[in-house]
PDB file of C-alpha atoms in Angstrom:
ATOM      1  CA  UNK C   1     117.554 112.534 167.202  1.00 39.00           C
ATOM      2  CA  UNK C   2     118.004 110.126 164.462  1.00 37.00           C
ATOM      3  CA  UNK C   3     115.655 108.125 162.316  1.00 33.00           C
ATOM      4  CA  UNK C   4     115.920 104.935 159.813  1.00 33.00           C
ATOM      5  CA  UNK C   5     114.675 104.884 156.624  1.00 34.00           C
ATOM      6  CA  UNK C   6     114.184 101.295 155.559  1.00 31.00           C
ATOM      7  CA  UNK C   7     115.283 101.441 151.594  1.00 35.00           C
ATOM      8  CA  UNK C   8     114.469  97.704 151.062  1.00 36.00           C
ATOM      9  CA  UNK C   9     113.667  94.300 153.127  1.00 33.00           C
ATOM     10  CA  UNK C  10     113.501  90.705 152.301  1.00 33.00           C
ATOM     11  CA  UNK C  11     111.146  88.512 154.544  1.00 35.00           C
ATOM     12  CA  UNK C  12     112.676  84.467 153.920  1.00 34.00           C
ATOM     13  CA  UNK C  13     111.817  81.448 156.349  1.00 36.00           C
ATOM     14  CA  UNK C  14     110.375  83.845 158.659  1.00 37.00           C
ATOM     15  CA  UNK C  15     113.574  86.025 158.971  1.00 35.00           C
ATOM     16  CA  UNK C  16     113.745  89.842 157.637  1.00 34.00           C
ATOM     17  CA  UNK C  17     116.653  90.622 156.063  1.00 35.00           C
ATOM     18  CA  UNK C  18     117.607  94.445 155.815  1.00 33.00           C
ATOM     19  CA  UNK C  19     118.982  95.419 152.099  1.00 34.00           C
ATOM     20  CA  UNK C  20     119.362  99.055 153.074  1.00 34.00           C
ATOM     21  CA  UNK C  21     119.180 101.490 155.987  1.00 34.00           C
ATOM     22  CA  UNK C  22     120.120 105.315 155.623  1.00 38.00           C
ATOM     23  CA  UNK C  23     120.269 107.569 158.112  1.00 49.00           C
ATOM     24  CA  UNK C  24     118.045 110.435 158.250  1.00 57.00           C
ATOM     25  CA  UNK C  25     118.260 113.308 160.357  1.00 70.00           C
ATOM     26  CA  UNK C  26     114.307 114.983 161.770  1.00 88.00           C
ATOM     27  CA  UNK C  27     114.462 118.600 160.402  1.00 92.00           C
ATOM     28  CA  UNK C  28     112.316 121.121 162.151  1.00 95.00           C
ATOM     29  CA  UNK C  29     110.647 123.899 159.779  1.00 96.00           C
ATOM     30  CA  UNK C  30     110.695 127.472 161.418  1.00 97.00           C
ATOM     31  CA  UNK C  31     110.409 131.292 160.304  1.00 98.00           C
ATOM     32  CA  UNK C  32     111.446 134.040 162.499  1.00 98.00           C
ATOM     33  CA  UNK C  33     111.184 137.846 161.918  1.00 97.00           C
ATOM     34  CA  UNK C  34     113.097 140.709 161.148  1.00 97.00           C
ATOM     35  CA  UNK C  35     111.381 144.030 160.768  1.00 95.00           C
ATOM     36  CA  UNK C  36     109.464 143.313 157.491  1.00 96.00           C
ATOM     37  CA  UNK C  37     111.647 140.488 156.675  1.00 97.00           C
ATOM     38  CA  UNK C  38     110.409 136.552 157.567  1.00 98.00           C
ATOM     39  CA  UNK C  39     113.400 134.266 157.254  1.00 98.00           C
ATOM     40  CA  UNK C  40     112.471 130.608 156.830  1.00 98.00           C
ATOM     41  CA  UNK C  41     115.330 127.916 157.879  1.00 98.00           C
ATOM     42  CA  UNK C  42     115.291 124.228 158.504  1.00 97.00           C
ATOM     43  CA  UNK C  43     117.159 123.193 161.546  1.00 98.00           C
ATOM     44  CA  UNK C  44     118.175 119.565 162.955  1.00 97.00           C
ATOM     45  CA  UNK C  45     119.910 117.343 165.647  1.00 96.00           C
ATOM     46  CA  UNK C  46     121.474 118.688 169.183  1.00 96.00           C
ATOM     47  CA  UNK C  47     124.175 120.248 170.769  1.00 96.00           C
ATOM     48  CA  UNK C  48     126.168 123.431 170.127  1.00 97.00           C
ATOM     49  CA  UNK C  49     124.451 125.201 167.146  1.00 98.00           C
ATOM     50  CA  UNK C  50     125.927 125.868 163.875  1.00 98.00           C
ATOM     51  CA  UNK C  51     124.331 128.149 161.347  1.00 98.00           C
ATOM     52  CA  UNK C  52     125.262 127.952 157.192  1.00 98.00           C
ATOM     53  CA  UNK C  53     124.853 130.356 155.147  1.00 98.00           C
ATOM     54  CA  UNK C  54     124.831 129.989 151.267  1.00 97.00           C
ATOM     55  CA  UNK C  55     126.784 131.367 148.120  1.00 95.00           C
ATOM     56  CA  UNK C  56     125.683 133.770 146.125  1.00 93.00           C
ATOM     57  CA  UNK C  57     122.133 133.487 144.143  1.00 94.00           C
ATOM     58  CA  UNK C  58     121.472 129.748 146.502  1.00 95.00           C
ATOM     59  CA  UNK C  59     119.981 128.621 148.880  1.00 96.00           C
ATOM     60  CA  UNK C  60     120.784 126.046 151.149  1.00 96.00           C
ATOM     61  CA  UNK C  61     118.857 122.759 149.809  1.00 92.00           C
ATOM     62  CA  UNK C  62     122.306 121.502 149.054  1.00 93.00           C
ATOM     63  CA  UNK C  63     124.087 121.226 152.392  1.00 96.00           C
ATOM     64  CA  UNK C  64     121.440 118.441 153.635  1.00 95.00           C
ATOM     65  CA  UNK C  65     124.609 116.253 153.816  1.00 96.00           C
ATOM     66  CA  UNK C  66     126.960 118.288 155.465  1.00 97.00           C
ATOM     67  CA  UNK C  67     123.909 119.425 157.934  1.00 97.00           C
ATOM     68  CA  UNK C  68     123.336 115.463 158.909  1.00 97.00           C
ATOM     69  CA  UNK C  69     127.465 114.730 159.286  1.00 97.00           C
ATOM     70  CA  UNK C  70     127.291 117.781 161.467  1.00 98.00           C
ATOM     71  CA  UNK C  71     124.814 116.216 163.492  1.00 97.00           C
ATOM     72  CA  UNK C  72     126.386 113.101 163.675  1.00 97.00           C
ATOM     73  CA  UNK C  73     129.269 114.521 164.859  1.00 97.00           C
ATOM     74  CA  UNK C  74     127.098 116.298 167.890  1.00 97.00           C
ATOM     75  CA  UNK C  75     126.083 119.826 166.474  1.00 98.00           C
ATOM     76  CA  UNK C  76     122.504 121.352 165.715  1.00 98.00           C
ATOM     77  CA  UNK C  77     122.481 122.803 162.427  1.00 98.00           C
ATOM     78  CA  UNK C  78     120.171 125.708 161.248  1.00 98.00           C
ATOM     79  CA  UNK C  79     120.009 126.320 157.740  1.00 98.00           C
ATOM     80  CA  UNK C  80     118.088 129.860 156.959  1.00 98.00           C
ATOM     81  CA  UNK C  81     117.276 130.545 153.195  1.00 98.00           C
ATOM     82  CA  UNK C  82     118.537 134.655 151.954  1.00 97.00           C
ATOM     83  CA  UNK C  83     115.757 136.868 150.918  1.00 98.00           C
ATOM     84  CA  UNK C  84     114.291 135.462 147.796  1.00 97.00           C
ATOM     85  CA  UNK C  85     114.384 131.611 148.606  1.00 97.00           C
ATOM     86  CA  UNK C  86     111.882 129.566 149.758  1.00 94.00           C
ATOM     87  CA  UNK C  87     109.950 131.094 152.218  1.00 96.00           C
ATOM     88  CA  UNK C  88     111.965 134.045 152.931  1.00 98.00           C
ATOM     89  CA  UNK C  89     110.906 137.364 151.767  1.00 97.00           C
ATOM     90  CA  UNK C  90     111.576 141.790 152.636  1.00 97.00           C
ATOM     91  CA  UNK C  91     113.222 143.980 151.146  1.00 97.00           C
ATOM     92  CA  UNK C  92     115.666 143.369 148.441  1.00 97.00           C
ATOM     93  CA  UNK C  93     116.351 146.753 147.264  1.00 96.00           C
ATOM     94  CA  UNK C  94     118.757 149.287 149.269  1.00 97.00           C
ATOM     95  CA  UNK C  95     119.431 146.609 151.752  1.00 97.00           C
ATOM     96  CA  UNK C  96     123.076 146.124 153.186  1.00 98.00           C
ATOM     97  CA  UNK C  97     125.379 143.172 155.006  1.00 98.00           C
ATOM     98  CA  UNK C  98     123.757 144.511 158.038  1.00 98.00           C
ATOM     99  CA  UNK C  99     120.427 143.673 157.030  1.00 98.00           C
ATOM    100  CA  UNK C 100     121.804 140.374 155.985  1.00 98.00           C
ATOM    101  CA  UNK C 101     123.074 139.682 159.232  1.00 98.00           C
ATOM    102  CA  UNK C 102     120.381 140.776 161.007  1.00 98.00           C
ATOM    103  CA  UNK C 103     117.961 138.405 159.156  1.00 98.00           C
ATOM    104  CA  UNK C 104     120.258 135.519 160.612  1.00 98.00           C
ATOM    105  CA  UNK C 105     121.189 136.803 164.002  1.00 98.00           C
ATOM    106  CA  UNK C 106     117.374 136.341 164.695  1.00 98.00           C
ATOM    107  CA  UNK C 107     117.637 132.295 163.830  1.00 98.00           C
ATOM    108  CA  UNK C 108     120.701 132.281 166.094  1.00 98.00           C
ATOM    109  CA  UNK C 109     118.835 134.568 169.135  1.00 98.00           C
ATOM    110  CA  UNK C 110     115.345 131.539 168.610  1.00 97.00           C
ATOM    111  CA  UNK C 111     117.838 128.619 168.793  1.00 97.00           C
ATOM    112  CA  UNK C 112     119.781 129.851 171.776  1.00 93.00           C
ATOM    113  CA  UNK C 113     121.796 132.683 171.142  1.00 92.00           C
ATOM    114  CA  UNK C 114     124.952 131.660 170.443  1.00 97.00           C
ATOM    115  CA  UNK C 115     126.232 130.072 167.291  1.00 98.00           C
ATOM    116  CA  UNK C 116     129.082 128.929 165.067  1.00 98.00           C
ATOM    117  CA  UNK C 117     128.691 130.904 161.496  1.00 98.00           C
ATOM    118  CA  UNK C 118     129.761 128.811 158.599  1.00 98.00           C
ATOM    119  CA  UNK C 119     129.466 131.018 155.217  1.00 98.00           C
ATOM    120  CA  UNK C 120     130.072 129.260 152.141  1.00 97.00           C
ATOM    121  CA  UNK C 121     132.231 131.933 149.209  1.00 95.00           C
ATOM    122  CA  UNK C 122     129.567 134.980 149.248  1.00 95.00           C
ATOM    123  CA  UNK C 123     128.129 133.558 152.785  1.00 97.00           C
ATOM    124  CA  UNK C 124     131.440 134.157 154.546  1.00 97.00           C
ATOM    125  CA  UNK C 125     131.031 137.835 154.302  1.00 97.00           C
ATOM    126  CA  UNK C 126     127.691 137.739 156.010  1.00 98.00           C
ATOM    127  CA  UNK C 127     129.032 135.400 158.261  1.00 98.00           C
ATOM    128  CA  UNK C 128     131.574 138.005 158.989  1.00 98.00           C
ATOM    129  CA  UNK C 129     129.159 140.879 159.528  1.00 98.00           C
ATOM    130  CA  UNK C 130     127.170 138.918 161.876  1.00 98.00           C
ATOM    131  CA  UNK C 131     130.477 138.319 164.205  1.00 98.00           C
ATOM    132  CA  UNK C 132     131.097 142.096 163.655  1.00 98.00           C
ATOM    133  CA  UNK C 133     127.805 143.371 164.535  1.00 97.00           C
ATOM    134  CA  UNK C 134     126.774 140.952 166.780  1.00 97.00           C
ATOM    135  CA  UNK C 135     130.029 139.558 168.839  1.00 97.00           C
ATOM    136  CA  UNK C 136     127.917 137.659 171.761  1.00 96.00           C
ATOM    137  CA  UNK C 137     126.555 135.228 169.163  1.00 97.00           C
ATOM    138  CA  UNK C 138     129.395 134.378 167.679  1.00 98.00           C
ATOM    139  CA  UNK C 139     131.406 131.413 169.149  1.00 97.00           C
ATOM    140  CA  UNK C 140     133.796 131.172 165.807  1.00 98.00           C
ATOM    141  CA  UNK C 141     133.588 131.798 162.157  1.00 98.00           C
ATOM    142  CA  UNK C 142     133.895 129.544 159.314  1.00 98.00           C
ATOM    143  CA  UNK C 143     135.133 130.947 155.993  1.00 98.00           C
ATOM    144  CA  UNK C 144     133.830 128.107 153.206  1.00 97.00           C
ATOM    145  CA  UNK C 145     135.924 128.617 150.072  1.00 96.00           C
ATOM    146  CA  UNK C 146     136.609 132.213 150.755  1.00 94.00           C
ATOM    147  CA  UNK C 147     138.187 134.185 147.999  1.00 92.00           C
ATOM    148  CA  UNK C 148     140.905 136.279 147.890  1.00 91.00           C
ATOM    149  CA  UNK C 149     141.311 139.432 148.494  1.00 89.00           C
ATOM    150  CA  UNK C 150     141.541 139.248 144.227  1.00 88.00           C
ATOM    151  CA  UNK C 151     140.561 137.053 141.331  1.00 87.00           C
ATOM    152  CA  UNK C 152     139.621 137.160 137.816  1.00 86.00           C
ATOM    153  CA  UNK C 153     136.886 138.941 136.051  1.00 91.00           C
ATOM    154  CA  UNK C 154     136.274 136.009 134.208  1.00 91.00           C
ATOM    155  CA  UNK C 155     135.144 133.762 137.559  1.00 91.00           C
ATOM    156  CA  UNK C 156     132.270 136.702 138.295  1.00 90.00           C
ATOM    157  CA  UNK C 157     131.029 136.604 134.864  1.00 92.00           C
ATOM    158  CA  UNK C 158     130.583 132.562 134.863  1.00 91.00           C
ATOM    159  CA  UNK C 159     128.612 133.801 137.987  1.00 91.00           C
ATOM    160  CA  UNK C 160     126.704 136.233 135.802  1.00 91.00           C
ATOM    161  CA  UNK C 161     126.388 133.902 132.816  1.00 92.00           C
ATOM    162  CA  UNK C 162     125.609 131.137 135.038  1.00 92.00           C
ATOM    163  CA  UNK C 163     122.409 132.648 136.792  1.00 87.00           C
ATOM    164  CA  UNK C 164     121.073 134.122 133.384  1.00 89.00           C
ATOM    165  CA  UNK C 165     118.233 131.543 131.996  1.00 89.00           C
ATOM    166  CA  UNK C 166     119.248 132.115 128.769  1.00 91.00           C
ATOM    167  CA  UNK C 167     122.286 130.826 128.827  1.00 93.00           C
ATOM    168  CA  UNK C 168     122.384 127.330 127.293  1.00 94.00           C
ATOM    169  CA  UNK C 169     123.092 123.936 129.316  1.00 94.00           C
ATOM    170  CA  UNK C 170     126.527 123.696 127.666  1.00 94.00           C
ATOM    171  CA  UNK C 171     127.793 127.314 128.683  1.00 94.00           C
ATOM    172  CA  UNK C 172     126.458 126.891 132.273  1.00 93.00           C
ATOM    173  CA  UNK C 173     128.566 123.631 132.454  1.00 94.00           C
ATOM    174  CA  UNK C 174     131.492 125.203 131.431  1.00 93.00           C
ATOM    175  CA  UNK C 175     131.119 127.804 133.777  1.00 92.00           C
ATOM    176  CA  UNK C 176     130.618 125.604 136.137  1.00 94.00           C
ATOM    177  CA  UNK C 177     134.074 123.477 135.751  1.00 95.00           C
ATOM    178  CA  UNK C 178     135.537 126.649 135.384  1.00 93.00           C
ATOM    179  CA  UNK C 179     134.475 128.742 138.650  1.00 92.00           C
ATOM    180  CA  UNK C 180     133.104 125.649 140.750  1.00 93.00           C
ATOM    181  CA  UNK C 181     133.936 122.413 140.852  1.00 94.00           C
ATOM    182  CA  UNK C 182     137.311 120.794 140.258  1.00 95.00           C
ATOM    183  CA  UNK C 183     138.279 118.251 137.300  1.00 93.00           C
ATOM    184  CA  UNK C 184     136.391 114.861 138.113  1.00 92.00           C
ATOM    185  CA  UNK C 185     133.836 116.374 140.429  1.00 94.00           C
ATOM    186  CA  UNK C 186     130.521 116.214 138.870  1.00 93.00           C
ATOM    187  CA  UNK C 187     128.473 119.602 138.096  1.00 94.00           C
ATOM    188  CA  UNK C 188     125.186 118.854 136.493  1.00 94.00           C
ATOM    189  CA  UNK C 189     123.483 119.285 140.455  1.00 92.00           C
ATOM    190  CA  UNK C 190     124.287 123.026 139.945  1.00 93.00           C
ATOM    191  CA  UNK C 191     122.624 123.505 137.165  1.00 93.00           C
ATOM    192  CA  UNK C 192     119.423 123.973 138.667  1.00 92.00           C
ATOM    193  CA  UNK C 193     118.866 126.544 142.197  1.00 93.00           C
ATOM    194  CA  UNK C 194     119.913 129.743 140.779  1.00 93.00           C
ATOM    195  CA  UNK C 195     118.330 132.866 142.114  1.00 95.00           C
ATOM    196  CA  UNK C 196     119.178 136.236 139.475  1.00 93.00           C
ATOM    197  CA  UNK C 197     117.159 138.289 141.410  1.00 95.00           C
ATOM    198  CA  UNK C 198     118.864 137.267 144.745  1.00 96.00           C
ATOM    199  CA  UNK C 199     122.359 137.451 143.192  1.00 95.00           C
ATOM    200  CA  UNK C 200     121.881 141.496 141.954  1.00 96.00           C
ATOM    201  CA  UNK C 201     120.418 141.856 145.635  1.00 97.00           C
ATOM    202  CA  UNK C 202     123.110 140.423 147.307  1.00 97.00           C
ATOM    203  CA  UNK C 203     125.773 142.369 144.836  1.00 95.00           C
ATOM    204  CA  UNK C 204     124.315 145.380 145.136  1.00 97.00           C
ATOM    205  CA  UNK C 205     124.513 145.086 149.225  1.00 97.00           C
ATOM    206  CA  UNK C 206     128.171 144.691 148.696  1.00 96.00           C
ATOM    207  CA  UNK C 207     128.232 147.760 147.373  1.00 96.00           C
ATOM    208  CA  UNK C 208     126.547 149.798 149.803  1.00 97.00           C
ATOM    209  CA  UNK C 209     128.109 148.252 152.677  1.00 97.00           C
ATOM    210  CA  UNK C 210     131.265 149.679 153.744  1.00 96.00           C
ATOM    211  CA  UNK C 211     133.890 146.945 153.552  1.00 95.00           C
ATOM    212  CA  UNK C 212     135.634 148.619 157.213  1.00 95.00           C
ATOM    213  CA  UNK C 213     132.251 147.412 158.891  1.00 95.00           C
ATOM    214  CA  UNK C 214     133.000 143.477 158.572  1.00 96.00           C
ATOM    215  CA  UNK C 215     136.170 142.515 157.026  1.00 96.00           C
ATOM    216  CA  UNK C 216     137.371 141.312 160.072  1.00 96.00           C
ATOM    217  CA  UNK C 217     134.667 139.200 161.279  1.00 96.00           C
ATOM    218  CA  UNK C 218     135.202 141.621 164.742  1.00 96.00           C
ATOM    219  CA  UNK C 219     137.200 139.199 166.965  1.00 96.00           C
ATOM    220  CA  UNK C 220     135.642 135.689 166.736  1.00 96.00           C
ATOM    221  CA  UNK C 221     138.287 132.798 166.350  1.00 97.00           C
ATOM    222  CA  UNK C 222     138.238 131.736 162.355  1.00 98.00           C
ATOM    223  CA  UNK C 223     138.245 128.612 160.164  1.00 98.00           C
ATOM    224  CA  UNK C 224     139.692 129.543 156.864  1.00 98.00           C
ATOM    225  CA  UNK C 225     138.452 126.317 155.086  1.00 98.00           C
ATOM    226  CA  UNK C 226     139.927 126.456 151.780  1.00 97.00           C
ATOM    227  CA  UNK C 227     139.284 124.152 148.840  1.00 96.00           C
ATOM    228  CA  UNK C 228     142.478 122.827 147.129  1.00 95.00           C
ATOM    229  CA  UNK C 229     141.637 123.543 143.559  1.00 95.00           C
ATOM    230  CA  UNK C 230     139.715 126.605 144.338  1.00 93.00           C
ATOM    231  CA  UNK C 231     140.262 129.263 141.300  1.00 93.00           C
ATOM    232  CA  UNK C 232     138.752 131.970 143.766  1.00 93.00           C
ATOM    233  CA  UNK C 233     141.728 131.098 145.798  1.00 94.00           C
ATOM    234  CA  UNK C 234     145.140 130.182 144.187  1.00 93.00           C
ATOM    235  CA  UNK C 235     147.559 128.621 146.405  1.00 93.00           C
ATOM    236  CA  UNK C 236     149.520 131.639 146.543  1.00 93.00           C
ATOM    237  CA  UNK C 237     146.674 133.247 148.692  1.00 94.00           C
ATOM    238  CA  UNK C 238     146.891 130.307 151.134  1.00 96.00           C
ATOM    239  CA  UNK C 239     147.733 132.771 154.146  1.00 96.00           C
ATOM    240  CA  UNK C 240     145.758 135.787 153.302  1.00 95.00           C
ATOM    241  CA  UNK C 241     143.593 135.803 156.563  1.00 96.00           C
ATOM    242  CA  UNK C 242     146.142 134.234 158.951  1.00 97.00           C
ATOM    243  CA  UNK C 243     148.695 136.588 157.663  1.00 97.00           C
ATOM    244  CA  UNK C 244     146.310 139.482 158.661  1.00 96.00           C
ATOM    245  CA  UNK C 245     144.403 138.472 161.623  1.00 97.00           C
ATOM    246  CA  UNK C 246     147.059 136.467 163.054  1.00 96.00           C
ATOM    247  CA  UNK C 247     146.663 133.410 165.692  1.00 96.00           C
ATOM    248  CA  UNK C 248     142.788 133.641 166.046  1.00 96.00           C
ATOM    249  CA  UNK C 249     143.037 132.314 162.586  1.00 98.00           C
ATOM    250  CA  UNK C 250     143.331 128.280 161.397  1.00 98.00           C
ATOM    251  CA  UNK C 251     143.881 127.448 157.757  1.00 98.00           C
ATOM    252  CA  UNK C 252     142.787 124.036 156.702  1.00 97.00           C
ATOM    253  CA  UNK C 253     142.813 123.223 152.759  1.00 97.00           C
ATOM    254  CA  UNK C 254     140.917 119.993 151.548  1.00 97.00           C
ATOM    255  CA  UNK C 255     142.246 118.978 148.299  1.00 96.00           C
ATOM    256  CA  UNK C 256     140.164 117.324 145.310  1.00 95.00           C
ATOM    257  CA  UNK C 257     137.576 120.438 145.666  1.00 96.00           C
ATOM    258  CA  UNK C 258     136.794 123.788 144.055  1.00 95.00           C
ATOM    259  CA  UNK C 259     134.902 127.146 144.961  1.00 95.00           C
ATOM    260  CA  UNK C 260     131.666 124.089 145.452  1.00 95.00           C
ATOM    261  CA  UNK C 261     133.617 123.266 148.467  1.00 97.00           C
ATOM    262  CA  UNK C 262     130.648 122.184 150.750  1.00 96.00           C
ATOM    263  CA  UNK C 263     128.921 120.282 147.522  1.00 95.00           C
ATOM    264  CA  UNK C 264     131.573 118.597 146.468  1.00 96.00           C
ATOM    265  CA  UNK C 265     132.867 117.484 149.884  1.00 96.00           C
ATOM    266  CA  UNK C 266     130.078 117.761 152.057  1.00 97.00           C
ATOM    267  CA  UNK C 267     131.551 114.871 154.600  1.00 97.00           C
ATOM    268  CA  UNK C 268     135.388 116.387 154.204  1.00 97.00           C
ATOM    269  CA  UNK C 269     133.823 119.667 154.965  1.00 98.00           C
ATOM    270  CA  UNK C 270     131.647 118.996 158.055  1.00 98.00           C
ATOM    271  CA  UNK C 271     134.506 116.625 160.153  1.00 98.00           C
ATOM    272  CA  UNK C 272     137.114 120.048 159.068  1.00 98.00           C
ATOM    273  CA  UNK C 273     134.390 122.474 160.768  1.00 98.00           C
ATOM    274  CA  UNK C 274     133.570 119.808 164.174  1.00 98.00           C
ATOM    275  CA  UNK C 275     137.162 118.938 164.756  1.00 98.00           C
ATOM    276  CA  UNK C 276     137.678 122.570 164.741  1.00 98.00           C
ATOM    277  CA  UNK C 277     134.408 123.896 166.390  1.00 98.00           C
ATOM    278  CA  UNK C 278     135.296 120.942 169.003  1.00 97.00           C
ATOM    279  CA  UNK C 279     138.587 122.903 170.285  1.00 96.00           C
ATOM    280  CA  UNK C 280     136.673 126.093 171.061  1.00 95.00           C
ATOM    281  CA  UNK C 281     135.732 127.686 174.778  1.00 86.00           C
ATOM    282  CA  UNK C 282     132.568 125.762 175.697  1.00 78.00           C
TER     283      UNK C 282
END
């Protein structure tokens, strides 16, 4: 399940002396079909699966680290990229949630049919849809930096301004500290991995989905795994989802993070969703 990279060795006298060993989890390579859609996702390690889905305009390159503490902890991970990334392609036009979920109920149904579905911001609403649409996959549901219900224009134009190549190093940084990562966290990985043409897909599927069809993520126990400086979610919105859906619902906040929750604290971020994940019906 788990593989050594050797980074460095000294041979002396005979004896080899090991400067370096990382971990590296084997990741698998797959595609699976929907309709006219092919969804390629990576997937690694055993055990109870757990799918992640990314934000808005990104794929999921990024949560390599979170994926292998997942592992470590005893969980398969798949990652599937949206329409648009890597090697997924259909129809990006006059597509809804549904289809959205649909494209990743079909990873969950070829790795055994029943998943946790971690969404990170954007990705919690699909996340939602699939436990809506399709409640004997679902074991749970992990909001990743949800939003509020509301927040500022301003965050969804850095979005905008963020994804548009001809905005200038300086203003994407900016938008960056601003809507993504907290003071001290570094941004500059970010600057790269944009998708424009996925982002006005997956906005315009927002608004041809009707909001009635997923909000509550149908009846699937949640994670509402906030990030502590999040500007997407003040602290005054702390109980937004337990306040509405009650005891299925556990809030955990991890400080020192922003709306980059599962970038910034990959580590922080995978032992919150196993020590959760570990307390559901087997």
């Amino acid at each position: 399940m788990m593989f050594q990279r050797l980074a460095g060795a000294l041979c002396a006298g005979g004896m080899i002396v090991l400067a370096h060993v990382t971990p590296v989890q084997a990741t698998e390579e797959k595609t699976v079909t929907n309709g006219e859609a092919t969804i390629a996702y990576s997937v690694r390690g055993e055990g109870p699966l757990v799918l992640v889905i990314a934000s808005t305009g990104r794929g999921t390159s990024e949560f390599g680290p979170l994926a292998d503490r997942l592992v470590q902890r005893g969980y398969r991970v798949a990652l599937p990229e949206p329409r648009g990334i890597g090697g997924s392609r259909g129809p990006m036009e006059n597509v809804t949630f549904h289809d959205f979920a649909k494209d990743f109920s079909k990873v969950i149904e070829a790795e055994g049919g029943k998943a946790v579905v971690a969404g990170h911001a954007y990705g919690q609403w699909i996340a939602k849809t699939i436990a809506s649409d399709h409640p004997g996959m679902t074991k749970g549901v992990v909001l990743l930096a949800g939003g509020a219900k509301k927040w500022p224009q301003e965050l969804s134009d850095a979005i905008t301004m963020i994804n548009d190549p001809a905005s200038s190093r300086e203003q994407k940084l900016a938008g960056l500290r601003l809507a993504f990562f907290a003071e001290g966290n570094d941004p500059t990985s970010w600057l790269e991995g944009w998708y424009e043409d996925v982002t006005k897909s997956q906005r315009a599927a927002r608004k041809l989905t009707n909001q009635s069809d997923w909000w509550a993520g149908g009846t699937a126990p949640m994670l509402d795994l906030q990030a502590g400086s999040d500007p997407f979610r003040p602290e005054s919105s702390r109980q937004e989802v337990k306040d509405e859906f009650g005891d299925r619902v556990t809030v955990a906040v991890i400080p020192n993070a922003s709306h980059a929750l599962p970038a910034e604290k990959p580590v922080e971020t995978a032992d919150a969703i196993a020590d959760w994940a570990d307390k559901l019906p087997k």
